[in-house]
XYZ file of C-alpha atoms in Angstrom:
570
model
C -106.674 334.783 -68.331
C -103.362 334.341 -66.620
C -101.048 330.853 -67.213
C -101.934 330.195 -63.833
C -105.896 329.796 -64.355
C -105.332 328.649 -67.639
C -103.443 325.891 -66.210
C -105.893 324.508 -64.124
C -108.988 325.232 -65.964
C -108.029 324.362 -69.439
C -105.012 322.046 -70.209
C -105.449 319.634 -67.426
C -104.973 315.945 -69.777
C -108.202 314.246 -68.863
C -105.279 311.090 -69.205
C -103.502 313.350 -66.057
C -106.582 313.183 -63.863
C -107.116 308.796 -63.404
C -104.406 307.299 -61.352
C -103.804 303.640 -60.861
C -105.000 302.974 -56.914
C -102.520 299.472 -56.628
C -105.120 299.289 -53.171
C -108.321 298.230 -55.740
C -106.862 298.378 -58.427
C -109.143 300.897 -60.076
C -108.377 304.068 -61.677
C -109.567 306.868 -59.501
C -110.332 309.987 -60.524
C -108.083 312.355 -58.583
C -108.786 316.441 -59.602
C -107.274 319.637 -57.315
C -109.541 321.526 -55.203
C -109.223 324.943 -57.453
C -110.354 323.541 -60.456
C -113.998 322.967 -60.728
C -115.806 319.783 -60.788
C -116.386 317.877 -63.350
C -119.635 316.637 -64.108
C -118.336 312.894 -65.552
C -118.825 311.054 -63.326
C -115.865 308.273 -62.419
C -115.854 304.859 -60.288
C -117.637 304.796 -57.071
C -114.085 304.613 -54.749
C -113.047 307.802 -56.440
C -112.325 310.239 -53.754
C -110.309 313.892 -54.419
C -107.034 314.295 -54.225
C -106.103 317.025 -51.513
C -104.552 320.374 -52.021
C -100.872 320.367 -52.949
C -100.785 323.541 -50.554
C -100.980 322.032 -47.540
C -100.943 317.813 -47.135
C -103.461 316.578 -45.356
C -101.350 314.185 -42.536
C -101.332 311.182 -42.938
C -103.394 308.645 -40.617
C -101.988 305.630 -38.636
C -103.523 302.325 -39.475
C -105.046 300.889 -36.319
C -103.665 297.736 -35.558
C -105.648 294.839 -35.856
C -106.026 292.415 -32.636
C -104.186 289.072 -33.543
C -106.028 286.695 -35.171
C -106.816 283.136 -33.619
C -104.324 280.858 -33.434
C -104.443 279.129 -37.040
C -106.540 282.044 -38.944
C -103.900 284.358 -40.415
C -102.689 282.398 -43.191
C -105.812 281.293 -44.808
C -107.103 285.233 -44.476
C -104.701 286.851 -45.932
C -103.906 285.066 -48.552
C -107.659 285.021 -49.539
C -108.616 288.575 -49.469
C -105.120 288.860 -51.308
C -106.386 286.885 -54.135
C -109.620 287.553 -53.942
C -107.739 291.149 -55.046
C -105.912 290.083 -57.911
C -108.412 288.261 -59.731
C -110.857 291.319 -59.464
C -108.066 294.011 -61.078
C -107.403 291.623 -64.057
C -110.967 290.639 -64.919
C -110.750 294.753 -65.475
C -107.829 294.720 -67.208
C -109.450 292.877 -69.529
C -112.528 294.995 -69.926
C -110.630 297.284 -70.529
C -108.391 296.356 -73.428
C -109.468 292.941 -74.751
C -112.283 295.297 -76.683
C -109.846 297.060 -78.681
C -110.496 297.217 -82.294
C -107.378 296.852 -84.745
C -109.616 299.890 -86.637
C -108.438 303.268 -86.029
C -112.359 304.745 -85.382
C -113.074 301.642 -82.892
C -110.302 301.663 -80.374
C -112.741 304.180 -78.059
C -115.153 300.618 -77.161
C -112.844 299.495 -74.542
C -111.208 302.402 -72.542
C -115.059 303.885 -73.235
C -116.203 302.883 -69.610
C -114.338 305.463 -67.705
C -116.054 307.645 -67.831
C -119.327 307.438 -70.122
C -120.875 309.729 -70.274
C -118.953 312.326 -71.268
C -117.935 310.633 -73.864
C -121.378 310.128 -75.267
C -121.874 313.629 -74.331
C -118.617 313.942 -77.112
C -120.605 311.556 -79.799
C -122.844 312.734 -82.733
C -125.390 310.360 -84.279
C -127.649 311.123 -87.786
C -130.851 308.634 -88.696
C -129.623 306.413 -90.985
C -133.432 306.464 -92.021
C -133.504 302.983 -92.747
C -130.973 302.453 -95.096
C -129.467 299.516 -93.271
C -129.323 296.197 -91.330
C -130.757 298.299 -88.025
C -127.621 298.141 -86.392
C -124.464 295.336 -86.614
C -125.570 291.696 -84.201
C -123.176 289.849 -81.757
C -123.536 286.148 -83.834
C -123.627 288.042 -87.239
C -121.811 289.319 -90.282
C -121.048 292.633 -89.221
C -120.752 295.283 -92.370
C -119.765 298.653 -91.264
C -119.255 301.497 -93.737
C -116.639 303.574 -93.785
C -116.618 307.270 -95.028
C -113.991 310.143 -95.035
C -115.846 313.457 -95.968
C -113.466 316.258 -97.475
C -116.163 318.902 -95.488
C -114.228 321.700 -93.996
C -115.304 321.815 -90.340
C -113.049 323.277 -87.686
C -110.029 325.202 -86.567
C -107.010 324.621 -88.701
C -108.646 323.251 -91.839
C -108.821 326.723 -94.192
C -106.629 325.388 -96.285
C -108.318 322.050 -97.049
C -111.206 320.567 -98.832
C -113.847 322.791 -101.598
C -114.038 325.972 -99.717
C -118.313 325.810 -99.095
C -118.250 322.894 -99.712
C -121.404 320.370 -97.952
C -118.982 317.631 -98.190
C -118.738 314.595 -100.753
C -117.567 311.094 -100.204
C -114.240 311.358 -100.223
C -113.521 308.562 -98.511
C -114.670 305.183 -98.761
C -114.346 301.661 -97.155
C -117.061 299.112 -96.122
C -115.009 296.980 -93.512
C -117.077 293.521 -93.078
C -115.816 291.016 -90.702
C -117.054 286.877 -91.079
C -119.168 285.620 -89.058
C -116.564 283.736 -86.850
C -114.194 286.894 -86.265
C -111.471 285.336 -88.161
C -110.777 287.569 -90.848
C -111.903 290.377 -92.126
C -111.885 292.891 -95.787
C -111.287 297.132 -95.670
C -113.126 297.210 -99.360
C -111.350 301.376 -100.636
C -114.735 302.232 -102.530
C -112.802 304.884 -105.441
C -114.411 308.234 -105.191
C -114.315 309.024 -109.034
C -116.114 305.492 -110.043
C -119.043 305.847 -112.051
C -122.616 304.899 -110.161
C -126.286 305.304 -109.539
C -127.872 306.515 -106.802
C -130.353 305.588 -106.164
C -133.519 307.662 -104.241
C -132.757 308.518 -100.760
C -135.238 309.062 -98.304
C -134.255 311.265 -96.124
C -134.882 312.713 -92.448
C -134.467 316.442 -91.918
C -133.801 319.217 -89.326
C -138.319 319.332 -88.282
C -138.735 315.333 -88.225
C -140.000 315.566 -91.861
C -138.944 313.106 -94.245
C -137.552 314.025 -97.943
C -136.730 311.820 -100.784
C -134.203 313.541 -102.050
C -133.736 312.137 -106.056
C -131.547 310.082 -107.160
C -128.233 310.678 -110.071
C -127.438 307.850 -112.557
C -124.105 307.955 -114.516
C -122.609 310.462 -111.915
C -119.393 310.491 -108.852
C -119.405 308.171 -106.393
C -118.667 310.595 -104.368
C -121.337 312.723 -104.997
C -124.103 309.924 -102.659
C -123.467 312.282 -100.079
C -123.312 316.311 -98.865
C -124.200 316.829 -102.398
C -128.668 318.063 -102.847
C -128.616 317.080 -98.715
C -127.805 313.664 -99.029
C -126.649 312.227 -95.135
C -124.701 309.548 -94.922
C -127.538 307.956 -95.150
C -128.006 308.173 -98.737
C -124.288 306.591 -98.895
C -125.181 303.359 -97.424
C -127.617 303.674 -100.348
C -125.443 303.459 -102.785
C -123.398 301.167 -101.971
C -125.484 298.186 -101.538
C -126.748 299.231 -104.712
C -123.081 299.105 -106.107
C -121.780 295.601 -104.282
C -125.267 293.625 -103.058
C -124.115 294.142 -99.244
C -126.182 296.015 -97.135
C -124.241 298.212 -93.887
C -125.311 297.745 -91.030
C -124.121 300.620 -89.417
C -122.208 304.205 -90.979
C -118.959 306.171 -89.403
C -117.758 309.288 -90.561
C -115.295 311.591 -90.151
C -113.022 314.820 -91.362
C -109.527 315.894 -91.840
C -110.047 316.384 -87.135
C -110.363 312.620 -87.495
C -106.750 312.230 -89.297
C -105.279 314.757 -86.927
C -106.768 313.965 -83.601
C -106.546 310.413 -83.191
C -102.562 309.956 -85.230
C -101.964 312.108 -82.095
C -103.540 310.595 -80.003
C -101.366 307.278 -80.890
C -98.194 309.093 -80.929
C -97.940 308.983 -84.024
C -97.885 306.689 -86.742
C -95.577 304.916 -88.943
C -95.635 304.749 -92.512
C -93.268 304.351 -94.839
C -91.711 306.351 -98.609
C -89.764 304.336 -101.943
C -89.071 307.757 -102.908
C -88.714 310.807 -101.821
C -92.158 313.332 -101.766
C -93.037 317.430 -101.915
C -95.625 317.316 -102.400
C -96.881 321.349 -102.498
C -100.558 320.430 -102.940
C -101.002 318.420 -99.721
C -98.119 319.558 -97.736
C -96.607 316.589 -97.300
C -92.551 316.696 -97.425
C -90.955 313.266 -96.645
C -87.891 311.834 -97.820
C -87.514 308.542 -99.261
C -87.781 305.610 -95.979
C -89.824 304.808 -92.673
C -91.246 307.933 -90.417
C -93.593 308.443 -87.525
C -96.224 310.974 -88.385
C -99.356 312.889 -86.818
C -100.829 315.903 -87.035
C -100.866 317.667 -89.718
C -98.381 315.719 -91.383
C -100.528 312.956 -91.297
C -103.432 314.699 -92.687
C -100.493 315.636 -95.432
C -100.150 311.672 -95.865
C -103.160 310.625 -96.467
C -104.435 313.733 -99.084
C -101.038 313.531 -101.111
C -102.190 311.745 -104.594
C -99.474 313.817 -107.547
C -96.137 312.633 -105.898
C -97.496 308.561 -106.269
C -98.156 306.390 -108.493
C -99.877 307.063 -111.431
C -100.654 310.572 -108.797
C -104.587 309.747 -109.191
C -107.311 308.859 -105.950
C -106.433 304.415 -107.075
C -102.928 305.326 -105.977
C -104.117 308.032 -103.090
C -106.036 304.401 -101.324
C -102.941 302.407 -101.477
C -101.707 304.960 -98.656
C -104.654 305.820 -97.001
C -104.337 301.651 -96.884
C -100.847 301.885 -95.603
C -101.674 304.531 -93.107
C -105.266 303.037 -91.601
C -102.668 299.243 -91.508
C -100.450 300.749 -90.014
C -102.502 302.625 -87.239
C -104.357 299.929 -86.378
C -101.248 297.486 -85.158
C -100.162 300.956 -83.240
C -103.955 299.994 -81.138
C -103.457 296.687 -81.352
C -99.739 296.771 -79.507
C -99.091 296.783 -75.694
C -97.877 300.072 -75.760
C -101.254 301.362 -76.478
C -102.713 298.647 -74.384
C -101.224 299.016 -71.684
C -101.256 303.427 -71.046
C -103.694 304.588 -69.810
C -103.233 308.195 -70.613
C -103.084 307.109 -74.816
C -106.518 304.659 -74.221
C -108.063 308.549 -72.974
C -106.630 310.227 -75.256
C -107.583 307.571 -77.847
C -111.454 307.828 -76.574
C -111.519 311.675 -76.266
C -110.459 312.075 -80.008
C -112.575 309.462 -81.460
C -115.660 310.601 -79.959
C -115.774 314.525 -81.128
C -113.553 313.104 -84.432
C -117.398 311.070 -85.512
C -120.614 311.140 -86.546
C -122.316 307.362 -86.415
C -125.705 306.817 -87.417
C -128.214 305.997 -84.895
C -127.889 302.383 -83.695
C -125.009 303.214 -82.325
C -125.081 306.101 -80.602
C -123.364 305.376 -77.633
C -120.323 304.269 -75.738
C -121.962 301.036 -75.023
C -122.831 300.006 -78.546
C -119.134 301.094 -79.758
C -118.381 299.385 -76.343
C -119.786 296.070 -77.712
C -118.888 296.600 -81.397
C -114.338 296.661 -80.292
C -114.989 293.717 -78.113
C -115.756 292.133 -81.703
C -113.555 293.663 -83.947
C -110.988 293.228 -80.940
C -110.691 289.445 -81.610
C -109.629 289.824 -85.802
C -105.619 289.224 -85.586
C -103.814 291.540 -88.158
C -102.561 288.770 -90.733
C -106.434 287.911 -91.701
C -107.448 291.401 -92.887
C -107.480 292.709 -95.918
C -107.500 295.999 -98.153
C -108.647 294.972 -100.742
C -109.404 297.872 -103.424
C -112.654 297.166 -106.066
C -112.008 295.926 -109.110
C -111.748 298.774 -111.629
C -110.849 300.174 -115.344
C -110.650 304.068 -116.527
C -114.402 305.572 -117.963
C -113.925 304.426 -121.530
C -116.567 307.017 -122.037
C -114.156 309.342 -122.066
C -111.097 311.031 -124.270
C -108.509 312.117 -121.315
C -110.252 309.777 -118.940
C -111.248 311.067 -115.306
C -113.645 309.108 -113.370
C -113.525 305.626 -113.447
C -115.699 302.130 -114.448
C -116.213 298.720 -112.704
C -114.573 296.268 -114.290
C -117.832 294.153 -113.708
C -116.432 290.377 -113.989
C -113.492 290.701 -111.673
C -116.159 293.524 -109.673
C -118.527 291.080 -109.220
C -115.911 288.256 -107.856
C -114.815 290.648 -105.518
C -118.102 291.257 -104.176
C -119.860 288.412 -103.915
C -116.620 287.197 -101.565
C -118.486 290.310 -99.192
C -121.725 289.081 -99.734
C -120.757 285.453 -99.053
C -118.651 286.406 -95.872
C -115.530 284.893 -97.942
C -112.471 285.423 -96.750
C -109.611 286.920 -98.872
C -106.743 285.451 -96.908
C -105.723 282.096 -96.629
C -107.648 281.242 -93.016
C -108.746 277.546 -92.857
C -110.959 277.455 -89.859
C -113.909 278.055 -91.388
C -113.351 274.858 -94.528
C -112.872 273.052 -91.954
C -115.315 273.052 -90.198
C -117.716 273.157 -92.669
C -116.479 269.271 -94.428
C -116.967 268.553 -90.549
C -120.058 268.629 -91.337
C -121.118 267.523 -94.649
C -120.684 263.310 -94.511
C -118.322 261.146 -96.780
C -121.110 260.933 -99.477
C -121.607 264.076 -99.620
C -117.508 265.103 -99.519
C -117.292 262.281 -102.630
C -120.425 263.441 -104.551
C -117.835 265.529 -105.900
C -114.808 263.589 -106.513
C -113.933 260.880 -109.691
C -113.905 261.567 -113.021
C -114.992 264.059 -114.938
C -116.645 264.122 -118.328
C -115.970 266.515 -121.251
C -118.148 270.116 -121.116
C -118.991 268.428 -124.675
C -120.218 265.685 -123.512
C -122.510 267.010 -120.293
C -126.560 266.889 -121.569
C -128.309 269.212 -118.916
C -131.743 270.332 -119.116
C -131.900 274.072 -116.950
C -135.279 275.330 -114.924
C -135.716 278.314 -112.894
C -137.435 277.244 -109.738
C -137.099 280.421 -107.208
C -134.414 283.250 -109.427
C -135.034 286.340 -111.383
C -137.201 285.715 -114.916
C -134.965 284.615 -117.707
C -132.200 283.386 -115.096
C -132.480 280.127 -116.969
C -132.336 281.152 -120.099
C -129.341 282.755 -119.741
C -127.543 280.385 -117.585
C -128.468 278.312 -120.636
C -126.447 281.073 -123.330
C -123.587 280.735 -121.389
C -123.521 276.913 -120.637
C -123.647 276.494 -124.541
C -121.062 279.421 -125.753
C -118.767 280.035 -122.944
C -118.607 276.881 -121.042
C -119.002 274.421 -124.057
C -122.251 272.577 -122.992
C -123.575 272.934 -126.596
C -125.739 269.162 -125.079
C -128.055 271.713 -122.876
C -131.887 273.100 -123.288
C -134.345 275.684 -121.703
C -136.979 273.412 -119.629
C -139.087 276.578 -118.330
C -139.879 276.769 -115.077
C -139.782 274.752 -112.730
C -142.945 272.892 -110.790
C -142.034 274.788 -108.003
C -139.402 277.417 -105.930
C -136.526 276.427 -103.936
C -134.023 278.220 -102.094
C -130.728 276.218 -103.034
C -129.721 275.344 -106.682
C -129.531 271.420 -107.432
C -128.655 268.859 -109.857
C -130.797 266.089 -110.459
C -128.945 263.314 -111.779
C -128.933 259.164 -113.049
C -126.178 257.071 -111.142
C -124.744 256.307 -114.401
C -124.126 260.372 -115.050
C -122.404 260.901 -111.923
C -118.753 261.546 -114.624
C -121.548 264.987 -115.871
C -122.718 265.537 -113.087
C -118.991 266.134 -111.297
C -118.133 268.172 -114.420
C -120.387 269.982 -114.177
C -120.727 271.313 -110.871
C -117.419 271.742 -111.681
C -117.925 274.549 -113.591
C -121.038 276.068 -111.571
C -119.456 276.248 -108.501
C -121.711 273.666 -107.098
C -121.123 272.194 -103.975
C -121.567 268.355 -102.913
C -124.886 269.463 -100.966
C -125.994 270.544 -104.334
C -125.755 267.439 -106.365
C -128.878 265.634 -105.814
C -128.212 261.489 -106.912
C -131.544 260.535 -108.058
C -133.224 259.386 -111.910
C -132.567 261.236 -115.046
C -135.610 262.600 -117.146
C -135.508 262.490 -120.960
C -135.212 265.748 -122.889
C -136.782 266.857 -126.428
C -134.377 264.650 -128.106
C -136.596 261.469 -126.058
C -132.380 260.889 -124.626
C -131.786 260.870 -120.791
C -130.177 264.094 -119.660
C -129.829 265.657 -115.795
C -131.967 268.553 -114.441
C -129.797 271.342 -113.746
C -133.067 273.249 -110.850
C -132.034 277.432 -110.521
C -132.982 278.319 -107.256
C -132.650 281.855 -104.633
C -128.862 282.047 -104.343
C -128.599 282.016 -107.994
C -126.644 285.415 -108.711
C -126.069 285.220 -112.501
C -124.737 282.966 -115.945
C -121.604 282.349 -114.972
C -121.624 283.290 -111.655
C -120.535 280.618 -109.046
C -122.854 279.775 -106.893
C -121.078 278.232 -104.071
C -118.672 281.343 -103.357
C -117.349 279.237 -100.557
C -114.922 278.182 -103.105
C -113.629 281.547 -105.119
C -110.494 283.032 -105.108
C -109.990 286.135 -105.096
C -109.419 288.563 -109.040
C -105.336 287.944 -109.763
C -104.874 291.512 -110.552
C -106.791 292.665 -107.709
C -104.679 295.637 -105.518
C -105.091 294.195 -101.868
C -102.630 294.044 -98.414
C -102.852 292.330 -95.029
C -102.445 294.693 -91.897
C -99.648 293.047 -90.688
C -97.402 293.603 -93.306
C -95.420 296.857 -93.556
C -95.339 298.232 -96.793
C -93.174 301.379 -98.759
C -95.407 302.663 -101.424
C -93.668 303.894 -104.289
């Protein structure tokens, strides 16, 4: 094919084919008449432009008849006002749902040519591992997986040759129910986990159960032994207690094409880096990177931090934070060219689950996530430590206490940033009497007398909590009273009026809310002394774990950052 033919048939920028009609406020598809007709449906009023070589003669507008006296000022302004309102509404729909996260920005740009973008989207079954898809009135949990599988041209030098790929970069994106905050939790690829048995849909439609593995790297939850993203979902649920609503998978091409679609991502380095393994060669300071250079940036690890995967995670979080800011900027939101390129790149680079396999669904998700403020999106990493079973550690294991704190905060929709809206709304719902139950003097732990019952928690919970109270919390005057007469959903503490100081002390130790404290009567313990009654409900999470998650705080040494700040990689 000659150069002219290529220019007309292959190299036309799809964004350049959409032109804003100032008279209607719509973007219209304009194609040269010699180009093949696009199968992509455009707006209803779109018409092909005439050939440039022979411009069509302009038609003179017929001179309208003079309107009756007194009507001119009423008719024309009304028409202009309606047009302005329509255009403003369309621009709002187009830009409002653009997510501050790379792969979700397609949601609002997608309506320009739905069928074409729908055809770009590749999906895989969730195999029952998800909640069934996100809901607009609930908290949202999306599993984002970056795989090192080689696909596409130009990627021969990356990843393991012939490999089915691994879960190389994994983030659990949690968005709060009220959309005031979000957390992107990175799961290290070298974390030792147990992968459960995974029922997996095969190409012929049958289901095969892929056997689980114990004590293996997290990255083996994808690709190995025929495991699909649904198995990574199950592994995340087993690890964190959080069941994802949907998944999205991206490969090397996603970083290259998406960073180029927004015309570069701004990053910062605290030192010069020349890494022959990732091919990253950048000087100290700020840079705008895209394409191959962007991929090298998120892949490098030997030249930053301690040279391991945890250091690379920090680079990836910086890159995604910057990309999110770029997507939220007016420079991107108001550019038809960038939005169309972004939609093309994202739909071609991503694989999603079958519950999220259309532009319409992505748009709905994007509209929900687009409500976020960057200052309240926290990037954090699961707390881990070097594997003590290895002389020269190459894998990591959980820091059990801090990791459980983080998992509980995500599971219970607690923000990692200072978002006060939710706490204020909650306090408004509690009346003064309930709030006052936590206020006042508190007894010393050694003076607290309580009996512990199991009213719906897992077997043995009362005994384990008793051991914690006596050995770690200093509540030595406590005893196990067995099972409660009936199961309850929420843990309660019943106490007599003269035991209020003891109740407040125990509430602080256990993380009980005022609503969990039930003024009533005391009972006698095995020694015939008056005692309070703590009944563990189905909300009990484990010995020593705070019961009211809204009072939880992130571990002090948690590696985290917010998406609104620029931090230079060291």
